[in-house]
Structure formats: structure tokens, C-alpha cells
PDB file of C-alpha atoms and ligand atoms in Angstrom:
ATOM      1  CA  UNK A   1      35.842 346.659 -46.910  1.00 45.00           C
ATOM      2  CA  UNK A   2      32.399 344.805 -47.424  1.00 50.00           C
ATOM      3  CA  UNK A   3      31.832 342.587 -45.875  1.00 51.00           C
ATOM      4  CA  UNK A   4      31.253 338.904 -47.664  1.00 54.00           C
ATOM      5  CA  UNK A   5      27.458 337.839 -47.262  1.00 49.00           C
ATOM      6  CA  UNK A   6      26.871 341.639 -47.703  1.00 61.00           C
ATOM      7  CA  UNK A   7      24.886 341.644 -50.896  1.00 71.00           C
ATOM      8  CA  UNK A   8      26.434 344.180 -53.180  1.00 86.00           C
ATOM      9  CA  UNK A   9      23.817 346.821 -55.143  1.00 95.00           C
ATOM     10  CA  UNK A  10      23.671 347.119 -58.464  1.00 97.00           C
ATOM     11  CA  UNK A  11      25.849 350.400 -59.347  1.00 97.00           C
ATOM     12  CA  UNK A  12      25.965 352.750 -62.715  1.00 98.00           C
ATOM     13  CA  UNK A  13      28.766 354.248 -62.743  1.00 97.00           C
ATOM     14  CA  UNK A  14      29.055 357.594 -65.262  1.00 98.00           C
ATOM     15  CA  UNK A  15      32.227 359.321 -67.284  1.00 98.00           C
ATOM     16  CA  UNK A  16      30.825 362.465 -68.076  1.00 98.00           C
ATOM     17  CA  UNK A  17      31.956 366.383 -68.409  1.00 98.00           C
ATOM     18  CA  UNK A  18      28.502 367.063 -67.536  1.00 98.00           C
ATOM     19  CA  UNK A  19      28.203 365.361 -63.917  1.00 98.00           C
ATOM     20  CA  UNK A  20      25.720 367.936 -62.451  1.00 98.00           C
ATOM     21  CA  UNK A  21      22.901 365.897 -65.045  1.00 98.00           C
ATOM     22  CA  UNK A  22      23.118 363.221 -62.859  1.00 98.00           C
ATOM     23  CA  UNK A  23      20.681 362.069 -61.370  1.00 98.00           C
ATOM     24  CA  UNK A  24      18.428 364.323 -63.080  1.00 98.00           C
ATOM     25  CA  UNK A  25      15.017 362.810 -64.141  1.00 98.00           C
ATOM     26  CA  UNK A  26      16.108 359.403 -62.075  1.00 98.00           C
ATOM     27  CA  UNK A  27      15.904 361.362 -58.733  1.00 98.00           C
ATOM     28  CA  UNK A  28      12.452 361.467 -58.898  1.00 98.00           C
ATOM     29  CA  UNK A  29       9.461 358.855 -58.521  1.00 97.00           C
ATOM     30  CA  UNK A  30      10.558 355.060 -59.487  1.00 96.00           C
ATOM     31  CA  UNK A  31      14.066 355.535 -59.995  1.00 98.00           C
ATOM     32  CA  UNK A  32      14.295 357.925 -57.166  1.00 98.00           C
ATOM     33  CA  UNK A  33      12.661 356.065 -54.460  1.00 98.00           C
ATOM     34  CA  UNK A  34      14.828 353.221 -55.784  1.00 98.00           C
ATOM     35  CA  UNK A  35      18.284 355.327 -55.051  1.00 98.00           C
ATOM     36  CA  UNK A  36      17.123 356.749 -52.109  1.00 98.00           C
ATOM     37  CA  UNK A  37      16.197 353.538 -50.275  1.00 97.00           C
ATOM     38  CA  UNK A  38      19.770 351.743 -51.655  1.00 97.00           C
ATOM     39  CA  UNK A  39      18.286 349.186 -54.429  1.00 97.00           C
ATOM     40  CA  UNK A  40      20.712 350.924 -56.863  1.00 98.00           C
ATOM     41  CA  UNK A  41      23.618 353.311 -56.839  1.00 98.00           C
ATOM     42  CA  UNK A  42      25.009 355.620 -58.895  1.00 98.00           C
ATOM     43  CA  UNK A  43      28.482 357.333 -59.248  1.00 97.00           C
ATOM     44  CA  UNK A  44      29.793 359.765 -61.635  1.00 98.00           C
ATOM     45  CA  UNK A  45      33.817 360.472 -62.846  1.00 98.00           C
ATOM     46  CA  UNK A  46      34.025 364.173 -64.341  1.00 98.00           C
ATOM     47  CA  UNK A  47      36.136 363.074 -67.206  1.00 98.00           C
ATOM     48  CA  UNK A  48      37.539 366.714 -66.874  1.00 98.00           C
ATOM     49  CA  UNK A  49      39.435 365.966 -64.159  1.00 98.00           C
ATOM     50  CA  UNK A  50      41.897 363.648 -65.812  1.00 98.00           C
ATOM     51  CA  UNK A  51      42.427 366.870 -67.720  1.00 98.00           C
ATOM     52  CA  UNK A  52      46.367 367.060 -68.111  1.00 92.00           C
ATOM     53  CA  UNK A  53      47.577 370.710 -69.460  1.00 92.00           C
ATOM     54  CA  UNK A  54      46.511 373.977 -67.497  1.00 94.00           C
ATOM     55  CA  UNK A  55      43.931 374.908 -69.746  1.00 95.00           C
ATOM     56  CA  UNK A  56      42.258 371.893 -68.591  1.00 96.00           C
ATOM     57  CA  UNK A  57      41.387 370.206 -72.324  1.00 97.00           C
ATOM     58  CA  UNK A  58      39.327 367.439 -73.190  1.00 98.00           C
ATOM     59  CA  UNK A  59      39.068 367.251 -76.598  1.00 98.00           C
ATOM     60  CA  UNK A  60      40.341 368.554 -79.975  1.00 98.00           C
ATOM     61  CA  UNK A  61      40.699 369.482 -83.655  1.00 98.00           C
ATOM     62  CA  UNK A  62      40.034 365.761 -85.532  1.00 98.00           C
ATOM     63  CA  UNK A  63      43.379 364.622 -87.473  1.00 98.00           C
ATOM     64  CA  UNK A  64      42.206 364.335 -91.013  1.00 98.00           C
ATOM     65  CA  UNK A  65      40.338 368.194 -90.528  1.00 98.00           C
ATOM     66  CA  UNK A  66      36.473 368.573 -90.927  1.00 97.00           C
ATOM     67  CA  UNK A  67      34.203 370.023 -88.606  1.00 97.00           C
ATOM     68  CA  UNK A  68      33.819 370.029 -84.646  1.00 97.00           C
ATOM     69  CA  UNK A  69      36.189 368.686 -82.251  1.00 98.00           C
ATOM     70  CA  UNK A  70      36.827 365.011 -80.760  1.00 98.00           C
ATOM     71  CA  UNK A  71      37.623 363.790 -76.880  1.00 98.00           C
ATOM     72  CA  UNK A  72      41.320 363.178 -76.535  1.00 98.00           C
ATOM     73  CA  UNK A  73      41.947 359.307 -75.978  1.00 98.00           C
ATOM     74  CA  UNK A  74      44.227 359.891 -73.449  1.00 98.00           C
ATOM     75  CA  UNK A  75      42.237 362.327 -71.525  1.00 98.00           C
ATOM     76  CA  UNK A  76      39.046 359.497 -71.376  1.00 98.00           C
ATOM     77  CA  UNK A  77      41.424 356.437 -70.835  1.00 98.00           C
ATOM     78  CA  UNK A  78      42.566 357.713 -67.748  1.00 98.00           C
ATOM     79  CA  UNK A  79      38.817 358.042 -66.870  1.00 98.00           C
ATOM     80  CA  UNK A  80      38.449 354.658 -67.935  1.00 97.00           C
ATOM     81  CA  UNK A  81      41.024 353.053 -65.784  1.00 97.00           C
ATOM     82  CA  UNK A  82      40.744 355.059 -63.114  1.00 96.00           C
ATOM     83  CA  UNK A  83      37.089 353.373 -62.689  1.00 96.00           C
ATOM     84  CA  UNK A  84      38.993 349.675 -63.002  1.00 84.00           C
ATOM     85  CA  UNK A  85      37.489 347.074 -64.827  1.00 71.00           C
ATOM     86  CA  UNK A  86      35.560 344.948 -62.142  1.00 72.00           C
ATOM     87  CA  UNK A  87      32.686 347.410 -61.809  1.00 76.00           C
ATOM     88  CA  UNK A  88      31.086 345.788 -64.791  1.00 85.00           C
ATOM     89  CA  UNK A  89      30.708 346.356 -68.719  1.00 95.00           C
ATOM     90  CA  UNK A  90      31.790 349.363 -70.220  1.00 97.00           C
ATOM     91  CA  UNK A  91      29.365 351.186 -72.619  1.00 98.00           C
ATOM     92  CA  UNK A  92      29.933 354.178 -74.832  1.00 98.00           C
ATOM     93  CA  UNK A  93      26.719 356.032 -75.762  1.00 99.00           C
ATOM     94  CA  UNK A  94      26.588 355.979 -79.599  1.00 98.00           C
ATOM     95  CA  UNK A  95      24.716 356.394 -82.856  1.00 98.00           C
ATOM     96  CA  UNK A  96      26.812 353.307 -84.036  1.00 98.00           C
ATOM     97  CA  UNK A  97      26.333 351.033 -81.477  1.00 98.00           C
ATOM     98  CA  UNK A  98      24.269 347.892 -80.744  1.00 98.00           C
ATOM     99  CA  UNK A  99      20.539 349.381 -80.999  1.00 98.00           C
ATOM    100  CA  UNK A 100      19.557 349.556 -76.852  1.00 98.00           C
ATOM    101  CA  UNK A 101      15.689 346.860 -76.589  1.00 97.00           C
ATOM    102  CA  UNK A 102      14.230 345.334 -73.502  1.00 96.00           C
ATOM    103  CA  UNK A 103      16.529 342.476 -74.275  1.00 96.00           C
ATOM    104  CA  UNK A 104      19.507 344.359 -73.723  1.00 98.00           C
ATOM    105  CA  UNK A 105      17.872 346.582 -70.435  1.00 98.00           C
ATOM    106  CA  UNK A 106      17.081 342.666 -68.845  1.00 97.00           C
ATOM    107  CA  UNK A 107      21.047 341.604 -69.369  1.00 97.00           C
ATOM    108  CA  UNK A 108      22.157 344.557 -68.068  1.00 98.00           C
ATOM    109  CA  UNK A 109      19.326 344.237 -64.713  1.00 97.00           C
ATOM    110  CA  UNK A 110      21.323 340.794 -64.026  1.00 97.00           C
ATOM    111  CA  UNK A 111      24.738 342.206 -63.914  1.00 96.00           C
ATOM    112  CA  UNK A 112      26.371 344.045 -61.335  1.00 95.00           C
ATOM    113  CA  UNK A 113      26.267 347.380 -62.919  1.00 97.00           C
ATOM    114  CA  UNK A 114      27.696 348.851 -65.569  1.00 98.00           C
ATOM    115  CA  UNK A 115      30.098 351.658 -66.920  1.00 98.00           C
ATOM    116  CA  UNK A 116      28.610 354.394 -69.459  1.00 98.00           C
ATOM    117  CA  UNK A 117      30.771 356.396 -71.028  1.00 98.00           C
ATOM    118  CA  UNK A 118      29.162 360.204 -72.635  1.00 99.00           C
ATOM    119  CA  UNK A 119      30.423 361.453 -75.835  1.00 98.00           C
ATOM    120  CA  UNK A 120      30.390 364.988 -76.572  1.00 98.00           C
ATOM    121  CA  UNK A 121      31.267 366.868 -79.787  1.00 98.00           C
ATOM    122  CA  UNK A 122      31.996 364.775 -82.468  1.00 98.00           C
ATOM    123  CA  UNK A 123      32.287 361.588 -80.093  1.00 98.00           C
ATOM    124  CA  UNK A 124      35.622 360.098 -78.786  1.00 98.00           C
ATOM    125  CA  UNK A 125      38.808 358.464 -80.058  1.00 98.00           C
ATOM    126  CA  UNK A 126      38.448 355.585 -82.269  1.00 98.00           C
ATOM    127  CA  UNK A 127      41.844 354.311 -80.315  1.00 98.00           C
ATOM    128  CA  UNK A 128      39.915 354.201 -76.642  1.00 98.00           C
ATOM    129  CA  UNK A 129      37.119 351.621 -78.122  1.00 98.00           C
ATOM    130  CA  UNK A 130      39.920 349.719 -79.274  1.00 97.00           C
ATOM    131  CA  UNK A 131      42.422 349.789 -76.498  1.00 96.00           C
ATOM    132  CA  UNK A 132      39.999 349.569 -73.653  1.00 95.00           C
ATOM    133  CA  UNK A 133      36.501 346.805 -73.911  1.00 92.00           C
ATOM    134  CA  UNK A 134      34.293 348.963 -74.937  1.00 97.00           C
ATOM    135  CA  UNK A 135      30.989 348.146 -76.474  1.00 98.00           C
ATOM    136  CA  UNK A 136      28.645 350.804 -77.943  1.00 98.00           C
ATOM    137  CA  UNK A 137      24.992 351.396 -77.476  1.00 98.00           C
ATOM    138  CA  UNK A 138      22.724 353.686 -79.390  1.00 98.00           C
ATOM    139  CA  UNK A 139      18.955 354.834 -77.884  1.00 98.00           C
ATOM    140  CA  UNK A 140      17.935 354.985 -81.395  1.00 98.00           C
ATOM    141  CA  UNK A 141      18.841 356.492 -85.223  1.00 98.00           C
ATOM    142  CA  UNK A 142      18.549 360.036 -84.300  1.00 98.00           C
ATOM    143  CA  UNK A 143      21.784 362.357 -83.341  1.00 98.00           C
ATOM    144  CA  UNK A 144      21.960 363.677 -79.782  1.00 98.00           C
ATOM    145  CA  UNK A 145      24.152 366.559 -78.620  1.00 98.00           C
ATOM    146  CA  UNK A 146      25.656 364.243 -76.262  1.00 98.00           C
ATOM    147  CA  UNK A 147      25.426 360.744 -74.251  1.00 98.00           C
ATOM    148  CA  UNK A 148      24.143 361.969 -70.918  1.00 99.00           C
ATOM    149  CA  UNK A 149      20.522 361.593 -72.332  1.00 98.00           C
ATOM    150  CA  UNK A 150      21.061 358.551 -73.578  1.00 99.00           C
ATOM    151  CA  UNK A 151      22.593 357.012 -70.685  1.00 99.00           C
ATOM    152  CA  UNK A 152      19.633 358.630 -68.854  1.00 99.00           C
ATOM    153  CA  UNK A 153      17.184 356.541 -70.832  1.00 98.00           C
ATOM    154  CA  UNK A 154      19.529 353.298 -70.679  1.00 98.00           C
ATOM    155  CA  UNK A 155      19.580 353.420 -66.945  1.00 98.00           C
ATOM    156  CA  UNK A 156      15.691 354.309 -66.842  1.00 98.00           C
ATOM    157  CA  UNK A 157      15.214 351.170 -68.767  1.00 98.00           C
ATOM    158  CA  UNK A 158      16.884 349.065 -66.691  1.00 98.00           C
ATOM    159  CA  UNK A 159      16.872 350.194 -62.763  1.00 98.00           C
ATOM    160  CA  UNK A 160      13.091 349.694 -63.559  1.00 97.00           C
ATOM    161  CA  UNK A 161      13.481 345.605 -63.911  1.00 97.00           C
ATOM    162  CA  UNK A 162      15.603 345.548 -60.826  1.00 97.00           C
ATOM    163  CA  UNK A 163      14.549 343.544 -57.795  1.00 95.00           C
ATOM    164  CA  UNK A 164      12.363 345.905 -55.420  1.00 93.00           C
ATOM    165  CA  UNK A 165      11.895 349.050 -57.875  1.00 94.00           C
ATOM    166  CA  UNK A 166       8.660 348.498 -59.121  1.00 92.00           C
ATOM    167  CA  UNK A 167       6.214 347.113 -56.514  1.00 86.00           C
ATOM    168  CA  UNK A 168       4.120 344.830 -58.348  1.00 86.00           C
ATOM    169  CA  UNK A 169       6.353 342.878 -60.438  1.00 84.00           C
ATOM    170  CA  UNK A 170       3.878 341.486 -62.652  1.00 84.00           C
ATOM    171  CA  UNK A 171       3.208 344.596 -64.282  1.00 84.00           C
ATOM    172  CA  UNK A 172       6.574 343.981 -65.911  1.00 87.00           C
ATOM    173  CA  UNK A 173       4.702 340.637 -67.641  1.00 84.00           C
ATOM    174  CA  UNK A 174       2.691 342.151 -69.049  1.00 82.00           C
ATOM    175  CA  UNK A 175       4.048 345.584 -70.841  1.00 86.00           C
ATOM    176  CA  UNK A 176       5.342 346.056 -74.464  1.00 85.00           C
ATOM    177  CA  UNK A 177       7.849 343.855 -75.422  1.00 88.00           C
ATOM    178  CA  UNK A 178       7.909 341.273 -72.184  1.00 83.00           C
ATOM    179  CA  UNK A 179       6.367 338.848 -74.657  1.00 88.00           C
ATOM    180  CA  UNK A 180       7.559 340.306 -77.928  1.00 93.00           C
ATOM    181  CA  UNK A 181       4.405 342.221 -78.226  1.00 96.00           C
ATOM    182  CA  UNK A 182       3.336 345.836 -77.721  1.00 97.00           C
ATOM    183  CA  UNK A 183       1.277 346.110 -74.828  1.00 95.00           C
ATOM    184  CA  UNK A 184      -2.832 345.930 -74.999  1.00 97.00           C
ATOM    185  CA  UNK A 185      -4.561 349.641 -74.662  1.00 97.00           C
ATOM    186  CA  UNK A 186      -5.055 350.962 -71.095  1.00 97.00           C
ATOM    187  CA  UNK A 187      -8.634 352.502 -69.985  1.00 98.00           C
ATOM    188  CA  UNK A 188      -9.742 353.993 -66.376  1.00 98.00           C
ATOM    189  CA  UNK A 189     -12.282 356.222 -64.664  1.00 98.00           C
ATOM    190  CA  UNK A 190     -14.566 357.328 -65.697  1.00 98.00           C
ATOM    191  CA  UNK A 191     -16.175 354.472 -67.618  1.00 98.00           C
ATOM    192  CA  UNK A 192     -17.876 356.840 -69.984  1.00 98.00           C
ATOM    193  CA  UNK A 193     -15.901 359.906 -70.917  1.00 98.00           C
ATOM    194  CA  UNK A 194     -16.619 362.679 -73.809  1.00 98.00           C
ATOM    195  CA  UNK A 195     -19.046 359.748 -74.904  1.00 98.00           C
ATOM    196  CA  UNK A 196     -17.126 357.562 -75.456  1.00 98.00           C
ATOM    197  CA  UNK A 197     -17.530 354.000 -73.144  1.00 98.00           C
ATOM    198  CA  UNK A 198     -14.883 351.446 -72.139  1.00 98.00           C
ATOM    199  CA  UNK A 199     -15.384 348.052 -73.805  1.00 98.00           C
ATOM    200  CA  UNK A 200     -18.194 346.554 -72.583  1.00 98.00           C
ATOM    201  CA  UNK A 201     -15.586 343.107 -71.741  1.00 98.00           C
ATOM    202  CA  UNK A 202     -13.312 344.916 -69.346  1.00 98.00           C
ATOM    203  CA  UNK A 203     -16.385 345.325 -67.207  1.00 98.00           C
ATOM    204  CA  UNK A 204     -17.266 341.976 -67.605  1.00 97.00           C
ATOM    205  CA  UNK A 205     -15.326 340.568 -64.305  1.00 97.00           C
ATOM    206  CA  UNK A 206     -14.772 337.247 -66.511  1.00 98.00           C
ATOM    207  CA  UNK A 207     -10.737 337.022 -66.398  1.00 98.00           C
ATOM    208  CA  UNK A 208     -10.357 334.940 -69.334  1.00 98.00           C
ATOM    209  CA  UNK A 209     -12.398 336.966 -71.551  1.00 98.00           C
ATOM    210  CA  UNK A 210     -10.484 339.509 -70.245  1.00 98.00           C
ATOM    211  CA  UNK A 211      -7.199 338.235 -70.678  1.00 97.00           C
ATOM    212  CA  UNK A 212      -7.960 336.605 -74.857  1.00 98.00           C
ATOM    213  CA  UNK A 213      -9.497 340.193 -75.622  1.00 98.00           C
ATOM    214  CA  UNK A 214      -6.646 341.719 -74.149  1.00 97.00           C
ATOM    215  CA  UNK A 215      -4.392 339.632 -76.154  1.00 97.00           C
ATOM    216  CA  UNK A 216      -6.240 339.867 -79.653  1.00 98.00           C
ATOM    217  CA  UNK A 217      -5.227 343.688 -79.095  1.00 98.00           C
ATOM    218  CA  UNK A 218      -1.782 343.397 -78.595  1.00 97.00           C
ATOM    219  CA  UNK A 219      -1.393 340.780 -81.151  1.00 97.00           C
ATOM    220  CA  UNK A 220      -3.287 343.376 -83.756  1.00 98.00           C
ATOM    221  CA  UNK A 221      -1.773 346.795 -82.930  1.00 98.00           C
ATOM    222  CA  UNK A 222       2.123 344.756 -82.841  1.00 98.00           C
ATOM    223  CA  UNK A 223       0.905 343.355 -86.328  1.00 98.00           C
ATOM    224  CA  UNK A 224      -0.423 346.973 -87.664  1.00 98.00           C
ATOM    225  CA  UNK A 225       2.202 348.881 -86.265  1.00 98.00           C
ATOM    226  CA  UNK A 226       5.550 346.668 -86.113  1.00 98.00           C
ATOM    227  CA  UNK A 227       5.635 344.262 -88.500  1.00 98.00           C
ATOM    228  CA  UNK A 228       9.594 343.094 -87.137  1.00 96.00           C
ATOM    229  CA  UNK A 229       8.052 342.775 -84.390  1.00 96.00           C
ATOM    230  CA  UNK A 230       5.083 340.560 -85.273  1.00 97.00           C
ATOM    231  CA  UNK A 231       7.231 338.175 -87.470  1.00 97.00           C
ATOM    232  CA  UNK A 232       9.906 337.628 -84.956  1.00 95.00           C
ATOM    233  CA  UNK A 233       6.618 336.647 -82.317  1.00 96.00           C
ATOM    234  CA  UNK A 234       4.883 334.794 -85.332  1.00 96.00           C
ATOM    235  CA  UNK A 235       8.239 332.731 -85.752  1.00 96.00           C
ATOM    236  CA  UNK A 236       8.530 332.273 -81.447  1.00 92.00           C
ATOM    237  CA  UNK A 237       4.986 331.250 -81.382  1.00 89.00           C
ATOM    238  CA  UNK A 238       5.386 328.429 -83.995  1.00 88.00           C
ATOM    239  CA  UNK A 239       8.631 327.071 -82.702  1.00 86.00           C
ATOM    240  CA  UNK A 240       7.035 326.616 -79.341  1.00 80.00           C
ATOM    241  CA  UNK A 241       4.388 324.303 -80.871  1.00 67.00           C
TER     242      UNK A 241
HETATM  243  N1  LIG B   1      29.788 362.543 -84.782  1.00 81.10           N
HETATM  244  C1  LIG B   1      28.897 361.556 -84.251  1.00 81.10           C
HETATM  245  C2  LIG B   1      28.205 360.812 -85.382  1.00 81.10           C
HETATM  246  O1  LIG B   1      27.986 361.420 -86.441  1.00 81.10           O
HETATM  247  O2  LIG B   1      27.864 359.647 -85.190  1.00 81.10           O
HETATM  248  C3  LIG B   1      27.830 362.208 -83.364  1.00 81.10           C
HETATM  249  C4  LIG B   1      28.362 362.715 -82.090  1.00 81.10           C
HETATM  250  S1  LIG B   1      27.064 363.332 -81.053  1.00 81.10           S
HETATM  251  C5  LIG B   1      26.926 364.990 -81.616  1.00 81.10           C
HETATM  252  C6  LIG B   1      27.821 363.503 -79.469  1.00 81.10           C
HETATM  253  C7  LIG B   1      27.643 362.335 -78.515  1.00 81.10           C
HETATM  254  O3  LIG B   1      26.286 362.117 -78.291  1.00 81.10           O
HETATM  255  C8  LIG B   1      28.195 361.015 -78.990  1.00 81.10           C
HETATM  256  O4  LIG B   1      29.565 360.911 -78.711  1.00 81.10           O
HETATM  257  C9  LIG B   1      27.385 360.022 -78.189  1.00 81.10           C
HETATM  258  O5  LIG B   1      27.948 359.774 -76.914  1.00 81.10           O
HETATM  259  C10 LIG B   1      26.059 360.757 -78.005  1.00 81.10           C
HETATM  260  N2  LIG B   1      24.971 360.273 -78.874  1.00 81.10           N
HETATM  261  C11 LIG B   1      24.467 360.923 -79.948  1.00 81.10           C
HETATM  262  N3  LIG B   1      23.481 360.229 -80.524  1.00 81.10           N
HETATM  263  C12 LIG B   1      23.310 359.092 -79.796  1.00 81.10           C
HETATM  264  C13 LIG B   1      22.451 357.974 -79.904  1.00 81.10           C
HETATM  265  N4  LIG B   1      21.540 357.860 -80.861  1.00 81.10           N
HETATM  266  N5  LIG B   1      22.566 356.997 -78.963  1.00 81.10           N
HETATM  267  C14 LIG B   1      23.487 357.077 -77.981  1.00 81.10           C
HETATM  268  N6  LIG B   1      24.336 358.122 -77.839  1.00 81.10           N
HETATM  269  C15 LIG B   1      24.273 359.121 -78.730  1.00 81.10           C
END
């Protein structure tokens, strides 16, 4: 048992038939360090296990017909509640789910953890969103073969805001999106390169020069490029005054 003023990490935990892709990509550098020193843990259910026929099945023809095959709710419910229901929210990774922003990644930093569930095939049974709380999350309006990926990028974005993982916290200020802006463009050595120079103010050493220039940029490349963007900080800015 833990004990109580033991502070409790914050823990992904993953329903997947693919558990050997875990960690993957967040074994390594940021993420990696992060696991390795305790900051965040991570856990993962082979849904196949809950498999209950000798052929071991997880999934199967859709009733209705058409193509592929769909995860049989009674295989992935088991997953579900063999996990239990105080380890956090539980997500299913999907192309019809709530659209995954830095908004979301911060909520999910300040809970304990959270559940993610992987589809595969043709996703899973309509019956397991509705008899377990399930939300669903989608990286993005593109189809993926599966939601190991996704839940890949999903826990990328958000181990990265926890407490400890990145060393210099105020880097997270100022990147795309902290402000509702896309982030200012990025130059280093060498200060002339292939001919072309660094602008002349980032040399300058006068901070707030610096720091308007810096801001005219984002505010310009958020207005070219994302124009949701720039009307959602347009409106933000002018409520504030
Ligand atoms: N038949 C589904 C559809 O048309 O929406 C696609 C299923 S996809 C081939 C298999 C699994 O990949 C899904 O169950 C889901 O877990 C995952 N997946 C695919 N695209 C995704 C996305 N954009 N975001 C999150 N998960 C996704």
C-alpha cells in the first residue's frame, strides 16, 4: 500500500493488442529521462488476454456486413474493468472524437493519469463507449491503422507539461499555442550561414526590442497561416482590454 503523504506519479495506463509499441519513441530523450527517473509511469493491458474462446479472438465480422472486422465489446470491457475506474479518464483513440490541442494536453498534465484505449480494424463496439465513460480523442482528420500512434502523440503532448520533464519551464511560455499563437521563428550559430544573416535585432542584446519583434512575428505568421487561430487571439486580446 502507499503510503499517504507519498505523492502519487502521474500514470498512462494503455489497452492495446500491440503492447510491445510501448514505450517506443517515449523511451528516449524527454519522455525517457522522464520515465526513467519516476516523474511519470506507464502501464500497458494486452487487451488479448481477456481473450475468452481458444482461438484467442478479439474482434469480428461487423453485424450489418461491409468490410473489415470490429473489437468484440465484451472482449475490451473486460480490459476496461479490469483497469478499474479510479486510475483516471478513459480515452478511446478516434477519428470521431474531440480534436486532441494544447488545451486538452494541459487538462490532462493536471490529472492523475489517464486510460487510452487503441482501436484496431474498423475500431471497437459502439456498445463499450456507451456502457463504460468513455470519451474519444482524435490526433487529427487523417485515418490511422490503429490508436497506438495516436496515443503515442497524446502522451508526448502531455508528459512534456508535467512538473520536472522539461528543465526550463519557461520554454513552455513561450511555444506555439501557450498564448494562442504559433511560436516566433528560431535562429542559431552561425550568425551568417549560406549568406544569409540573422536579424540584425536578435543581436541587439536590447530585451524589449527583442521580445516586441519577436511578437510582431508570431502575431503575423498565426495571422498568415491560421486564421482560427488569429481570430480566437484577436477576440482574447480585446476582451482583456
Ligand atoms: N473505421 C474507422 C473510421 O472510419 O473512423 C477507422 C478505424 S482505424 C483503421 C483503426 C483505429 O485507429 C481506430 O479504432 C482508432 O483507435 C485509431 N485511429 C485512426 N485514426 C485516428 C485518429 N485520427 N485519431 C485517433 N485515433 C485514430
Amino acid at each position: 500500500a502507499m503510503a499517504m503523504n507519498e505523492e502519487k506519479i502521474w500514470s498512462a495506463t494503455v489497452l492495446t493488442l500491440f503492447p510491445e509499441m510501448f514505450p517506443g519513441p517515449l523511451g528516449q530523450s524527454l519522455a525517457g529521462n522522464a520515465l526513467k527517473n519516476g516523474i511519470w509511469g506507464l502501464e500497458t493491458v494486452d487487451i488479448r488476454s481477456f481473450a475468452r474462446d481458444k482461438h484467442r479472438s478479439v474482434d469480428d465480422a461487423p453485424f450489418g456486413g461491409g468490410p473489415g472486422m470490429v473489437m468484440r465489446a465484451d472482449v475490451l470491457a473486460d480490459a476496461v474493468d479490469d483497469v478499474g475506474s479510479n486510475t483516471g479518464r478513459i480515452i478511446y483513440l478516434s477519428p470521431q472524437g474531440r480534436r486532441l490541442d494544447q488545451a486538452l494536453a494541459r487538462e490532462l498534465a493536471e490529472q492523475d493519469g489517464v486510460v487510452l484505449v487503441c482501436g484496431r480494424f474498423e475500431g471497437i463496439d459502439q456498445r463499450d463507449l456507451d456502457g463504460r465513460e468513455i470519451e474519444e480523442v482524435s490526433i487529427g482528420d487523417y485515418v490511422l491503422s490503429g490508436g497506438e500512434t495516436a496515443a503515442l502523440v497524446l502522451l508526448d503532448a502531455v508528459v512534456r507539461l508535467l512538473p520536472g520533464v522539461i528543465g526550463d519551464a519557461a520554454a513552455l511560455d513561450e511555444e506555439s499555442f501557450a498564448h494562442g499563437l504559433l511560436e516566433y521563428p528560431q535562429y542559431t550559430r552561425p550568425q551568417v550561414w549560406e549568406g544569409r544573416e540573422v536579424p540584425e535585432v536578435l543581436t541587439s542584446g536590447h530585451h524589449e526590442k527583442i521580445r516586441a519583434w519577436r511578437l510582431a512575428r508570431a502575431e503575423e505568421l498565426t495571422r498568415a497561416r491560421r486564421p482560427d487561430l488569429w481570430e480566437r487571439y484577436l477576440r482574447a486580446t480585446k476582451s482583456r482590454g
